[in-house]
Short mmCIF file of C-alpha atoms and ligand atoms in Angstrom, two decimals:
data_model
loop_
_atom_site.label_atom_id
_atom_site.label_comp_id
_atom_site.label_asym_id
_atom_site.label_seq_id
_atom_site.Cartn_x
_atom_site.Cartn_y
_atom_site.Cartn_z
CA UNK A 1 -8.93 22.46 -17.45
CA UNK A 2 -11.18 19.51 -16.63
CA UNK A 3 -9.04 16.55 -15.49
CA UNK A 4 -10.40 14.04 -18.02
CA UNK A 5 -10.07 16.49 -20.93
CA UNK A 6 -6.48 16.91 -19.82
CA UNK A 7 -6.05 13.13 -19.81
CA UNK A 8 -7.34 13.04 -23.41
CA UNK A 9 -4.80 15.67 -24.43
CA UNK A 10 -2.04 13.81 -22.59
CA UNK A 11 -2.88 10.64 -24.52
CA UNK A 12 -1.79 12.51 -27.63
CA UNK A 13 1.63 13.07 -26.03
CA UNK A 14 2.45 9.40 -25.44
CA UNK A 15 4.55 7.15 -27.58
CA UNK A 16 7.95 8.85 -27.39
CA UNK A 17 10.85 6.47 -26.83
CA UNK A 18 12.33 6.80 -23.36
CA UNK A 19 15.89 6.33 -24.64
CA UNK A 20 15.40 9.30 -26.99
CA UNK A 21 13.94 11.43 -24.19
CA UNK A 22 16.90 10.65 -21.96
CA UNK A 23 19.07 12.62 -24.40
CA UNK A 24 17.44 15.83 -23.14
CA UNK A 25 19.40 16.92 -20.06
CA UNK A 26 16.96 19.68 -19.14
CA UNK A 27 14.00 17.26 -19.20
CA UNK A 28 15.96 14.72 -17.16
CA UNK A 29 16.71 17.38 -14.53
CA UNK A 30 12.97 18.16 -14.28
CA UNK A 31 12.36 14.48 -13.65
CA UNK A 32 14.88 14.07 -10.86
CA UNK A 33 14.15 15.65 -7.48
CA UNK A 34 15.58 15.57 -3.97
CA UNK A 35 14.06 15.93 -0.53
CA UNK A 36 15.85 15.26 2.74
CA UNK A 37 17.62 11.90 2.43
CA UNK A 38 15.88 10.98 -0.84
CA UNK A 39 16.64 11.27 -4.50
CA UNK A 40 13.77 10.32 -6.76
CA UNK A 41 14.40 9.71 -10.44
CA UNK A 42 11.55 9.41 -12.91
CA UNK A 43 13.50 10.15 -16.06
CA UNK A 44 13.19 6.50 -17.17
CA UNK A 45 9.55 7.10 -18.13
CA UNK A 46 8.01 8.41 -21.34
CA UNK A 47 7.06 11.68 -19.65
CA UNK A 48 8.04 14.66 -21.75
CA UNK A 49 8.49 18.18 -20.41
CA UNK A 50 5.27 19.15 -22.19
CA UNK A 51 3.35 16.28 -20.58
CA UNK A 52 4.80 17.08 -17.17
CA UNK A 53 3.76 20.73 -17.54
CA UNK A 54 0.20 19.73 -18.39
CA UNK A 55 0.04 17.25 -15.51
CA UNK A 56 1.22 19.99 -13.17
CA UNK A 57 -1.58 22.19 -14.52
CA UNK A 58 -4.07 19.40 -13.76
CA UNK A 59 -2.69 19.29 -10.20
CA UNK A 60 -3.64 22.94 -9.62
CA UNK A 61 -6.14 22.04 -6.85
CA UNK A 62 -3.59 20.07 -4.86
CA UNK A 63 -2.18 22.95 -2.73
CA UNK A 64 -5.60 24.14 -1.52
CA UNK A 65 -6.80 20.58 -0.83
CA UNK A 66 -3.53 19.74 0.89
CA UNK A 67 -3.83 22.83 3.09
CA UNK A 68 -7.41 21.86 3.92
CA UNK A 69 -6.26 18.40 4.99
CA UNK A 70 -3.43 19.68 7.20
CA UNK A 71 -5.76 22.32 8.66
CA UNK A 72 -8.20 19.67 9.88
CA UNK A 73 -11.09 20.37 7.51
CA UNK A 74 -13.57 17.53 7.04
CA UNK A 75 -12.31 16.45 3.63
CA UNK A 76 -13.58 12.87 4.11
CA UNK A 77 -17.05 13.94 3.12
CA UNK A 78 -18.75 10.55 2.99
CA UNK A 79 -17.93 9.96 6.65
CA UNK A 80 -17.90 13.65 7.62
CA UNK A 81 -14.42 13.40 9.11
CA UNK A 82 -11.18 15.32 9.11
CA UNK A 83 -8.09 13.49 7.84
CA UNK A 84 -5.31 14.13 10.29
CA UNK A 85 -2.89 11.24 10.46
CA UNK A 86 -0.26 13.95 9.89
CA UNK A 87 -1.14 15.36 13.33
CA UNK A 88 0.08 12.10 14.91
CA UNK A 89 3.59 13.05 13.82
CA UNK A 90 3.10 16.82 13.86
CA UNK A 91 4.20 19.57 16.18
CA UNK A 92 1.94 22.48 15.23
CA UNK A 93 -1.54 23.11 16.65
CA UNK A 94 -4.38 21.71 14.53
CA UNK A 95 -7.91 22.80 15.34
CA UNK A 96 -10.81 20.41 14.75
CA UNK A 97 -14.18 22.01 15.53
CA UNK A 98 -12.28 24.87 17.17
CA UNK A 99 -10.25 22.64 19.51
CA UNK A 100 -6.53 21.94 19.11
CA UNK A 101 -6.00 18.18 18.79
CA UNK A 102 -2.29 18.28 19.57
CA UNK A 103 -2.44 18.19 23.40
CA UNK A 104 -4.42 14.93 23.14
CA UNK A 105 -1.99 13.50 20.58
CA UNK A 106 1.00 14.35 22.82
CA UNK A 107 -0.65 12.93 25.91
CA UNK A 108 -1.37 9.61 24.20
CA UNK A 109 2.15 9.47 22.79
CA UNK A 110 3.57 10.12 26.28
CA UNK A 111 1.44 7.31 27.71
CA UNK A 112 2.57 4.98 24.92
CA UNK A 113 6.20 5.90 25.63
CA UNK A 114 5.83 5.26 29.33
CA UNK A 115 4.11 1.91 28.77
CA UNK A 116 6.62 0.85 26.11
CA UNK A 117 9.50 1.68 28.46
CA UNK A 118 7.83 -0.25 31.28
CA UNK A 119 7.44 -3.32 29.06
CA UNK A 120 11.00 -3.01 27.73
CA UNK A 121 12.71 -2.58 31.08
CA UNK A 122 10.62 -5.16 32.94
CA UNK A 123 8.67 -2.72 35.13
CA UNK A 124 5.51 -4.07 33.54
CA UNK A 125 5.58 -7.79 34.23
CA UNK A 126 3.53 -10.79 33.31
CA UNK A 127 2.50 -13.44 35.78
CA UNK A 128 5.74 -15.28 34.93
CA UNK A 129 8.09 -12.29 34.95
CA UNK A 130 9.33 -9.73 32.43
CA UNK A 131 7.56 -9.71 29.07
CA UNK A 132 9.45 -11.77 26.49
CA UNK A 133 6.90 -11.68 23.68
CA UNK A 134 4.33 -9.24 22.37
CA UNK A 135 1.48 -10.39 20.13
CA UNK A 136 -0.29 -7.68 18.14
CA UNK A 137 -3.74 -8.90 17.12
CA UNK A 138 -5.24 -6.73 14.40
CA UNK A 139 -5.97 -6.76 10.68
CA UNK A 140 -5.63 -4.37 7.74
CA UNK A 141 -4.26 -1.07 8.94
CA UNK A 142 -4.15 -2.41 12.49
CA UNK A 143 -1.62 -5.03 11.41
CA UNK A 144 0.17 -4.15 8.19
CA UNK A 145 1.82 -0.93 9.42
CA UNK A 146 3.42 -2.24 12.63
CA UNK A 147 4.21 -5.65 11.07
CA UNK A 148 5.89 -4.07 8.05
CA UNK A 149 7.77 -1.46 10.08
CA UNK A 150 8.94 -3.89 12.78
CA UNK A 151 10.54 -6.05 10.09
CA UNK A 152 11.96 -2.99 8.31
CA UNK A 153 13.60 -1.73 11.49
CA UNK A 154 14.89 -5.10 12.71
CA UNK A 155 18.40 -3.68 13.34
CA UNK A 156 16.84 -1.35 15.94
CA UNK A 157 14.78 -4.12 17.55
CA UNK A 158 16.13 -4.51 21.09
CA UNK A 159 12.83 -5.01 22.96
CA UNK A 160 10.76 -8.18 23.42
CA UNK A 161 10.04 -10.36 20.39
CA UNK A 162 6.99 -9.15 18.44
CA UNK A 163 4.46 -11.30 16.61
CA UNK A 164 1.54 -10.31 14.45
CA UNK A 165 -1.69 -12.28 14.21
CA UNK A 166 -4.24 -11.03 11.70
CA UNK A 167 -6.05 -13.83 9.88
CA UNK A 168 -9.24 -15.33 11.27
CA UNK A 169 -7.84 -18.64 10.02
CA UNK A 170 -7.00 -20.40 13.29
CA UNK A 171 -3.69 -21.40 11.72
CA UNK A 172 -2.40 -17.87 12.24
CA UNK A 173 -3.00 -17.87 15.99
CA UNK A 174 -2.02 -21.53 16.43
CA UNK A 175 1.34 -21.18 14.67
CA UNK A 176 2.15 -18.01 16.61
CA UNK A 177 1.11 -19.35 20.00
CA UNK A 178 3.16 -22.53 19.59
CA UNK A 179 6.38 -21.04 20.86
CA UNK A 180 4.92 -18.64 23.42
CA UNK A 181 4.62 -18.73 27.20
CA UNK A 182 1.35 -17.02 28.20
CA UNK A 183 2.85 -16.03 31.55
CA UNK A 184 5.39 -13.73 29.85
CA UNK A 185 3.36 -12.61 26.82
CA UNK A 186 1.65 -9.28 26.34
CA UNK A 187 -1.29 -9.32 23.92
CA UNK A 188 -2.13 -6.05 22.20
CA UNK A 189 -5.56 -5.96 20.58
CA UNK A 190 -5.38 -3.40 17.81
CA UNK A 191 -8.72 -2.40 16.39
CA UNK A 192 -9.93 1.11 15.79
CA UNK A 193 -13.57 0.06 15.89
CA UNK A 194 -13.16 -2.95 18.20
CA UNK A 195 -15.85 -4.65 16.15
CA UNK A 196 -13.74 -6.37 13.48
CA UNK A 197 -14.74 -10.02 13.60
CA UNK A 198 -11.29 -11.42 12.74
CA UNK A 199 -9.60 -9.40 15.46
CA UNK A 200 -12.19 -10.09 18.13
CA UNK A 201 -12.20 -13.82 17.36
CA UNK A 202 -8.41 -13.96 17.66
CA UNK A 203 -8.48 -11.77 20.79
CA UNK A 204 -11.01 -14.08 22.53
CA UNK A 205 -8.92 -17.12 21.60
CA UNK A 206 -5.83 -15.37 22.99
CA UNK A 207 -7.65 -14.51 26.21
CA UNK A 208 -8.73 -18.13 26.63
CA UNK A 209 -5.11 -19.26 26.02
CA UNK A 210 -3.77 -16.67 28.45
CA UNK A 211 -6.25 -17.80 31.13
CA UNK A 212 -4.42 -21.16 31.39
CA UNK A 213 -1.49 -19.40 33.07
CA UNK A 214 -2.83 -16.01 34.14
CA UNK A 215 -5.90 -16.07 36.41
CA UNK A 216 -6.91 -12.55 35.36
CA UNK A 217 -5.84 -12.59 31.70
CA UNK A 218 -6.97 -9.01 31.03
CA UNK A 219 -3.99 -7.81 33.06
CA UNK A 220 -1.68 -8.96 30.25
CA UNK A 221 -3.73 -7.32 27.55
CA UNK A 222 -3.53 -3.82 26.10
CA UNK A 223 -5.84 -2.28 23.49
CA UNK A 224 -5.38 0.25 20.71
CA UNK A 225 -8.81 1.51 19.84
CA UNK A 226 -11.20 4.41 19.48
CA UNK A 227 -13.92 2.44 21.32
CA UNK A 228 -13.02 2.55 25.02
CA UNK A 229 -16.42 1.21 26.11
CA UNK A 230 -15.85 -1.94 24.08
CA UNK A 231 -12.27 -2.44 25.32
CA UNK A 232 -13.54 -2.15 28.89
CA UNK A 233 -16.27 -4.72 28.20
CA UNK A 234 -13.53 -7.00 26.89
CA UNK A 235 -11.78 -6.72 30.26
CA UNK A 236 -8.88 -4.41 29.49
CA UNK A 237 -8.13 -1.76 32.08
CA UNK A 238 -8.37 1.80 30.66
CA UNK A 239 -4.79 2.49 31.79
CA UNK A 240 -3.67 0.10 29.07
CA UNK A 241 -6.01 1.41 26.39
CA UNK A 242 -4.52 3.84 23.90
CA UNK A 243 -7.15 5.69 21.95
CA UNK A 244 -7.26 7.70 18.78
CA UNK A 245 -9.84 9.81 17.03
CA UNK A 246 -11.99 9.15 14.00
CA UNK A 247 -9.74 11.46 11.95
CA UNK A 248 -7.11 8.69 11.77
CA UNK A 249 -7.96 6.19 9.04
CA UNK A 250 -6.98 2.55 9.63
CA UNK A 251 -4.43 2.46 6.81
CA UNK A 252 -2.90 5.73 8.04
CA UNK A 253 -2.69 4.74 11.68
CA UNK A 254 0.83 3.36 12.25
CA UNK A 255 1.98 6.77 13.54
CA UNK A 256 -0.09 6.64 16.71
CA UNK A 257 -1.30 3.95 19.11
CA UNK A 258 -1.42 1.31 16.35
CA UNK A 259 2.37 1.66 16.30
CA UNK A 260 2.68 0.54 19.95
CA UNK A 261 4.15 -2.89 19.14
CA UNK A 262 6.74 -1.19 16.93
CA UNK A 263 7.56 1.24 19.73
CA UNK A 264 7.99 -1.63 22.19
CA UNK A 265 10.23 -3.41 19.69
CA UNK A 266 12.55 -0.56 18.72
CA UNK A 267 12.12 1.80 21.65
CA UNK A 268 10.57 5.27 21.89
CA UNK A 269 13.66 7.06 20.52
CA UNK A 270 13.70 5.10 17.26
CA UNK A 271 9.91 5.53 17.06
CA UNK A 272 10.40 9.29 17.43
CA UNK A 273 12.92 9.20 14.60
CA UNK A 274 10.36 7.32 12.48
CA UNK A 275 7.82 10.10 13.17
CA UNK A 276 10.45 12.78 12.48
CA UNK A 277 11.24 11.28 9.06
CA UNK A 278 7.54 11.36 8.15
CA UNK A 279 7.21 14.93 9.47
CA UNK A 280 10.12 16.04 7.28
CA UNK A 281 8.33 14.57 4.26
CA UNK A 282 5.14 16.39 5.36
CA UNK A 283 7.07 19.66 5.49
CA UNK A 284 8.50 19.01 2.04
CA UNK A 285 5.04 18.17 0.68
CA UNK A 286 3.65 21.39 2.18
CA UNK A 287 6.37 23.75 1.02
CA UNK A 288 8.19 22.50 -2.09
CA UNK A 289 6.94 23.82 -5.43
CA UNK A 290 4.76 21.22 -7.15
CA UNK A 291 7.35 20.66 -9.87
CA UNK A 292 10.01 19.74 -7.28
CA UNK A 293 7.67 17.99 -4.87
CA UNK A 294 8.40 14.26 -4.48
CA UNK A 295 4.87 13.08 -3.60
CA UNK A 296 3.46 15.20 -6.44
CA UNK A 297 5.96 13.83 -8.96
CA UNK A 298 5.33 10.28 -7.77
CA UNK A 299 1.59 10.87 -8.21
CA UNK A 300 1.95 12.48 -11.64
CA UNK A 301 3.83 9.50 -12.97
CA UNK A 302 1.12 7.29 -11.43
CA UNK A 303 -1.57 9.23 -13.32
CA UNK A 304 0.56 9.20 -16.49
CA UNK A 305 0.95 5.44 -16.42
CA UNK A 306 -2.52 4.42 -15.23
CA UNK A 307 -4.97 6.99 -16.59
CA UNK A 308 -2.99 8.21 -19.63
CA UNK A 309 -1.04 5.17 -20.86
CA UNK A 310 -3.66 2.71 -19.58
CA UNK A 311 -1.26 0.40 -17.72
CA UNK A 312 -3.51 -1.37 -15.20
CA UNK A 313 -0.93 -2.25 -12.51
CA UNK A 314 2.17 -0.89 -10.83
CA UNK A 315 4.89 -2.89 -9.10
CA UNK A 316 6.61 -1.87 -5.86
CA UNK A 317 10.08 -3.36 -5.96
CA UNK A 318 12.19 -2.54 -2.91
CA UNK A 319 15.74 -3.84 -3.17
CA UNK A 320 15.76 -4.24 0.57
CA UNK A 321 14.80 -7.55 2.13
CA UNK A 322 13.58 -5.82 5.29
CA UNK A 323 10.98 -4.02 3.17
CA UNK A 324 9.43 -7.39 2.28
CA UNK A 325 6.04 -6.32 3.67
CA UNK A 326 6.08 -2.87 2.07
CA UNK A 327 4.25 -3.97 -1.10
CA UNK A 328 1.44 -5.44 1.03
CA UNK A 329 1.32 -2.28 3.16
CA UNK A 330 1.15 -0.09 0.05
CA UNK A 331 -1.48 -2.36 -1.45
CA UNK A 332 -3.86 -1.40 1.34
CA UNK A 333 -2.75 2.23 1.37
CA UNK A 334 -3.25 2.70 -2.36
CA UNK A 335 -6.01 0.27 -3.27
CA UNK A 336 -8.26 0.86 -0.27
CA UNK A 337 -7.80 4.61 -0.73
CA UNK A 338 -8.14 5.05 -4.48
CA UNK A 339 -9.90 1.89 -5.66
CA UNK A 340 -13.07 3.89 -6.33
CA UNK A 341 -15.53 4.35 -9.18
CA UNK A 342 -17.39 7.55 -8.29
CA UNK A 343 -16.35 11.16 -7.79
CA UNK A 344 -16.81 13.11 -4.56
CA UNK A 345 -20.15 14.26 -5.99
CA UNK A 346 -21.22 10.62 -6.49
CA UNK A 347 -20.98 10.70 -10.30
CA UNK A 348 -19.42 7.81 -12.19
CA UNK A 349 -15.72 8.33 -12.94
CA UNK A 350 -15.12 8.60 -16.68
CA UNK A 351 -11.91 6.55 -16.42
CA UNK A 352 -10.01 4.25 -14.09
CA UNK A 353 -8.90 5.25 -10.62
CA UNK A 354 -6.33 3.29 -8.76
CA UNK A 355 -4.18 0.64 -10.43
CA UNK A 356 -3.54 -2.82 -9.00
CA UNK A 357 -0.50 -2.50 -6.73
CA UNK A 358 1.74 -5.50 -6.19
CA UNK A 359 5.37 -6.40 -5.68
CA UNK A 360 8.12 -8.25 -3.89
CA UNK A 361 11.59 -7.36 -2.79
CA UNK A 362 14.44 -7.60 -5.27
CA UNK A 363 16.31 -9.69 -6.06
CA UNK A 364 13.73 -12.42 -5.27
CA UNK A 365 11.14 -11.05 -7.69
CA UNK A 366 13.68 -11.26 -10.50
CA UNK A 367 13.54 -15.05 -10.27
CA UNK A 368 9.75 -15.14 -10.16
CA UNK A 369 7.73 -12.58 -12.12
CA UNK A 370 10.26 -10.32 -13.86
CA UNK A 371 9.85 -12.54 -16.94
CA UNK A 372 6.43 -10.96 -17.44
CA UNK A 373 7.72 -7.48 -16.59
CA UNK A 374 10.38 -7.75 -19.31
CA UNK A 375 8.61 -9.72 -22.04
CA UNK A 376 4.88 -9.79 -21.19
CA UNK A 377 2.57 -7.85 -23.50
CA UNK A 378 1.39 -5.25 -20.96
CA UNK A 379 4.02 -2.91 -19.53
CA UNK A 380 4.19 -2.76 -15.73
CA UNK A 381 5.54 0.56 -14.41
CA UNK A 382 8.13 -0.47 -11.81
CA UNK A 383 8.88 1.55 -8.70
CA UNK A 384 12.36 0.54 -7.59
CA UNK A 385 13.95 1.61 -4.32
CA UNK A 386 17.37 0.91 -2.89
CA UNK A 387 19.69 2.18 -0.15
CA UNK A 388 23.32 3.19 -0.73
CA UNK A 389 24.39 1.17 2.30
CA UNK A 390 23.02 -1.97 3.92
CA UNK A 391 22.90 -2.57 7.67
CA UNK A 392 25.56 -5.30 7.47
CA UNK A 393 28.90 -3.57 6.76
CA UNK A 394 30.66 -6.93 6.91
CA UNK A 395 28.46 -8.09 4.02
CA UNK A 396 28.93 -5.04 1.86
CA UNK A 397 29.75 -7.20 -1.16
CA UNK A 398 26.13 -8.43 -0.95
CA UNK A 399 24.92 -4.87 -0.93
CA UNK A 400 27.01 -3.90 -3.94
CA UNK A 401 25.40 -6.79 -5.83
CA UNK A 402 21.97 -5.66 -4.66
CA UNK A 403 22.54 -2.14 -6.02
CA UNK A 404 23.92 -3.52 -9.28
CA UNK A 405 20.84 -5.71 -9.71
CA UNK A 406 18.44 -2.88 -8.99
CA UNK A 407 20.06 -0.57 -11.54
CA UNK A 408 20.45 -3.43 -14.04
CA UNK A 409 16.71 -4.13 -13.98
CA UNK A 410 15.70 -0.57 -14.76
CA UNK A 411 18.36 -0.44 -17.47
CA UNK A 412 17.15 -3.74 -18.98
CA UNK A 413 13.57 -2.50 -18.98
CA UNK A 414 14.71 0.65 -20.72
CA UNK A 415 17.10 -0.74 -23.31
CA UNK A 416 15.56 -4.07 -24.14
CA UNK A 417 17.17 -6.23 -26.81
CA UNK A 418 16.40 -6.06 -30.53
CA UNK A 419 15.93 -9.04 -32.81
CA UNK A 420 19.27 -8.28 -34.48
CA UNK A 421 21.05 -8.22 -31.10
CA UNK A 422 19.37 -11.45 -30.05
CA UNK A 423 20.34 -13.05 -33.33
CA UNK A 424 23.98 -11.97 -32.96
CA UNK A 425 24.21 -13.57 -29.50
CA UNK A 426 23.13 -17.02 -30.72
CA UNK A 427 24.39 -16.96 -34.31
CA UNK A 428 27.16 -19.46 -33.48
CA UNK A 429 24.56 -22.03 -32.35
CA UNK A 430 21.72 -21.67 -34.84
CA UNK A 431 21.24 -20.74 -38.46
CA UNK A 432 18.54 -20.11 -41.02
CA UNK A 433 14.90 -20.27 -39.91
CA UNK A 434 15.83 -21.83 -36.58
CA UNK A 435 18.06 -18.82 -35.81
CA UNK A 436 15.14 -16.47 -36.49
CA UNK A 437 12.79 -18.54 -34.35
CA UNK A 438 15.22 -18.80 -31.44
CA UNK A 439 16.06 -15.10 -31.64
CA UNK A 440 12.39 -14.12 -31.44
CA UNK A 441 12.18 -15.67 -27.95
CA UNK A 442 15.18 -13.64 -26.81
CA UNK A 443 13.86 -10.23 -27.84
CA UNK A 444 13.07 -7.71 -25.10
CA UNK A 445 10.82 -4.88 -26.28
CA UNK A 446 12.50 -2.37 -23.94
CA UNK A 447 11.20 1.19 -23.54
CA UNK A 448 9.47 0.06 -20.37
CA UNK A 449 8.99 2.66 -17.64
CA UNK A 450 10.43 2.63 -14.15
CA UNK A 451 11.20 5.07 -11.36
CA UNK A 452 13.92 4.74 -8.74
CA UNK A 453 13.96 6.09 -5.20
CA UNK A 454 17.37 6.05 -3.50
CA UNK A 455 18.44 6.93 0.04
CA UNK A 456 21.62 6.54 2.12
CA UNK A 457 20.37 3.69 4.37
CA UNK A 458 17.09 2.27 5.68
CA UNK A 459 16.87 4.06 9.05
CA UNK A 460 13.75 4.85 11.11
CA UNK A 461 13.75 8.38 9.61
CA UNK A 462 14.00 7.07 6.08
CA UNK A 463 11.22 4.52 6.64
CA UNK A 464 8.99 7.30 8.01
CA UNK A 465 9.81 9.39 4.94
CA UNK A 466 9.03 6.57 2.48
CA UNK A 467 5.62 5.90 4.06
CA UNK A 468 4.69 9.61 4.18
CA UNK A 469 5.84 9.98 0.56
CA UNK A 470 3.44 7.24 -0.53
CA UNK A 471 0.61 8.54 1.69
CA UNK A 472 0.84 11.94 0.02
CA UNK A 473 1.13 10.34 -3.41
CA UNK A 474 -2.19 8.62 -2.80
CA UNK A 475 -3.65 11.95 -1.65
CA UNK A 476 -2.45 13.83 -4.76
CA UNK A 477 -3.79 11.16 -7.11
CA UNK A 478 -7.10 11.19 -5.23
CA UNK A 479 -7.40 14.98 -5.47
CA UNK A 480 -6.64 14.95 -9.19
CA UNK A 481 -9.19 12.19 -9.80
CA UNK A 482 -11.76 14.03 -7.67
CA UNK A 483 -12.45 11.01 -5.45
CA UNK A 484 -12.56 10.46 -1.69
CA UNK A 485 -9.35 8.61 -0.78
CA UNK A 486 -10.35 8.26 2.86
CA UNK A 487 -13.41 6.02 2.99
CA UNK A 488 -13.59 2.28 2.23
CA UNK A 489 -17.22 1.37 1.61
CA UNK A 490 -16.06 -1.37 -0.73
CA UNK A 491 -15.14 -3.64 2.18
CA UNK A 492 -18.60 -3.55 3.76
CA UNK A 493 -20.70 -5.86 1.58
CA UNK A 494 -18.40 -8.85 2.03
CA UNK A 495 -18.43 -8.31 5.80
CA UNK A 496 -22.26 -8.25 5.87
CA UNK A 497 -22.54 -11.39 3.77
CA UNK A 498 -19.97 -13.21 5.92
CA UNK A 499 -22.21 -12.46 8.89
CA UNK A 500 -25.26 -13.81 7.07
CA UNK A 501 -23.35 -16.94 5.98
CA UNK A 502 -22.15 -17.74 9.50
CA UNK A 503 -25.37 -19.59 10.53
CA UNK A 504 -25.47 -21.42 7.18
CA UNK A 505 -22.01 -22.87 7.86
CA UNK A 506 -23.57 -24.12 11.12
CA UNK A 507 -26.16 -25.95 9.00
CA UNK A 508 -29.11 -23.54 8.76
CA UNK A 509 -31.23 -23.45 5.61
CA UNK A 510 -29.25 -22.01 2.65
CA UNK A 511 -32.03 -22.04 0.05
CA UNK A 512 -32.09 -18.23 -0.19
CA UNK A 513 -28.51 -18.20 -1.50
CA UNK A 514 -27.54 -18.38 -5.18
CA UNK A 515 -27.08 -21.79 -6.83
CA UNK A 516 -23.27 -21.64 -6.82
CA UNK A 517 -23.01 -20.74 -3.14
CA UNK A 518 -25.53 -23.47 -2.23
CA UNK A 519 -23.54 -26.10 -4.11
CA UNK A 520 -20.21 -25.07 -2.59
CA UNK A 521 -21.65 -24.88 0.90
CA UNK A 522 -23.38 -28.25 0.47
CA UNK A 523 -20.11 -29.97 -0.43
CA UNK A 524 -18.17 -28.24 2.35
CA UNK A 525 -20.78 -29.30 4.90
CA UNK A 526 -20.69 -32.87 3.59
CA UNK A 527 -16.94 -32.98 4.02
CA UNK A 528 -17.19 -31.46 7.50
CA UNK A 529 -19.78 -34.02 8.60
O1 F6P B 1 -8.91 -1.39 13.15
P1 F6P B 1 -10.19 -2.06 12.76
O2 F6P B 1 -11.39 -1.24 13.11
O3 F6P B 1 -10.27 -3.44 13.36
O4 F6P B 1 -10.21 -2.20 11.18
C1 F6P B 1 -9.26 -2.96 10.51
C2 F6P B 1 -9.29 -2.70 9.04
O5 F6P B 1 -10.58 -2.95 8.52
C3 F6P B 1 -10.91 -1.97 7.54
O6 F6P B 1 -11.82 -1.08 8.10
C4 F6P B 1 -11.58 -2.56 6.35
O7 F6P B 1 -10.92 -3.68 5.87
C5 F6P B 1 -9.58 -1.28 7.25
O8 F6P B 1 -9.75 -0.01 6.72
C6 F6P B 1 -8.97 -1.29 8.60
O9 F6P B 1 -7.61 -1.01 8.55
#
């Protein structure tokens, strides 16, 4: 069946109350699945067994497309590239154009390990002695993955301090550099293309800063890039350049060289465990039946909520403070991958692809935007996640509260509060019309969807599994929508225009620009004068 005809049929299956559906034990069991250390529950959604069956039918192409991806076929057809970030954490041979890519992957990983060990044990030294600080300069996928994962795995962090500079705003570099000694700092320039203006601007500033204390600053630089010629031009010795192929997309790149700062922070063994956790999720994605397959189920509820129910956003709500950067990481992963408007064939998509993804860790979000989640007009499907145990056994009472809050939020979204219940709560304080008015403000519509992912503890393996789960979710949604999840042409126009505006900010004639831009630029230049 055509996907969009299926979506039309599914629209006729909406509207059932979640609380009623939860009375069906068989349906609940279909909407709860396990893989490795994860249990994923999507029974608190309005998905019925019938709707799930139809969604699974619409996912019929997923196994063949998935196999094509893992086999190294060029499924990124607008850039004519294979999509093989899974090879970075894989063990099996993968041929691209008849040549196995795995020996190259292993060699780079071995070089990364050796370098990371050298930095960690002081064999690699700065002008002023052992490296105390590492600054990763990169943006987008060359920043979000290692920054997010380094924070997530803080309990494993026993290497030098790690800092992440991404924004071209000089404030980012300046605030980071404040506490650093250039003589004991290693700068890692992370850029697949080595052309990204933000990264190169920050890298040149860092090199200038380093030169104050290190006569040959390039000796305290490393690069993570596919463009070795450009890294050499920049002055970085090839022995400290870690390359990767065009079949690794930026937002999928934390598993290889882009993860070097993470590896230096937590050590090669913990990094291996991170890769192993992702590989286990890959194996699950490749072998579990679609109806028991976590990434597939996560994707099907995504399609159900966005394309079928028409909810325009989804919230990522980790009840884990160390996953504070996960929503931002998943924003790039999901929105850069599936924020598209045409099919693989270039035809306009008949419906939306890719919701707005946002979020914050619980419990902080509860005291900020949960008001809208509970009582706003538009439902926001919430993706909760929480560990059974925290990393601070001595603070387990905090963790018990964290779990209670996480479960309480999904329960509150589900149950809501009726007008009669609201009235009963305040009946001793108000009466008559005022009671009705006050009660109306205390009504929660309820019947709001959420999913919950639980795991024993946030370890390197579990983090790897969570990221791979979401990567494959994006893939499944992309296949079902018939789009290319692996290009990002939408970021190009802004980059081109920024280049053209550069000279105008220097004062060149702006008359070719639109009236709004001219007026804004004119005022900015006045204030700069
Ligand atoms: O690693 P690079 O080439 O500097 O690119 C950084 C980021 O820029 C983008 O190409 C576009 O924003 C992302 O996909 C990528 O992660």
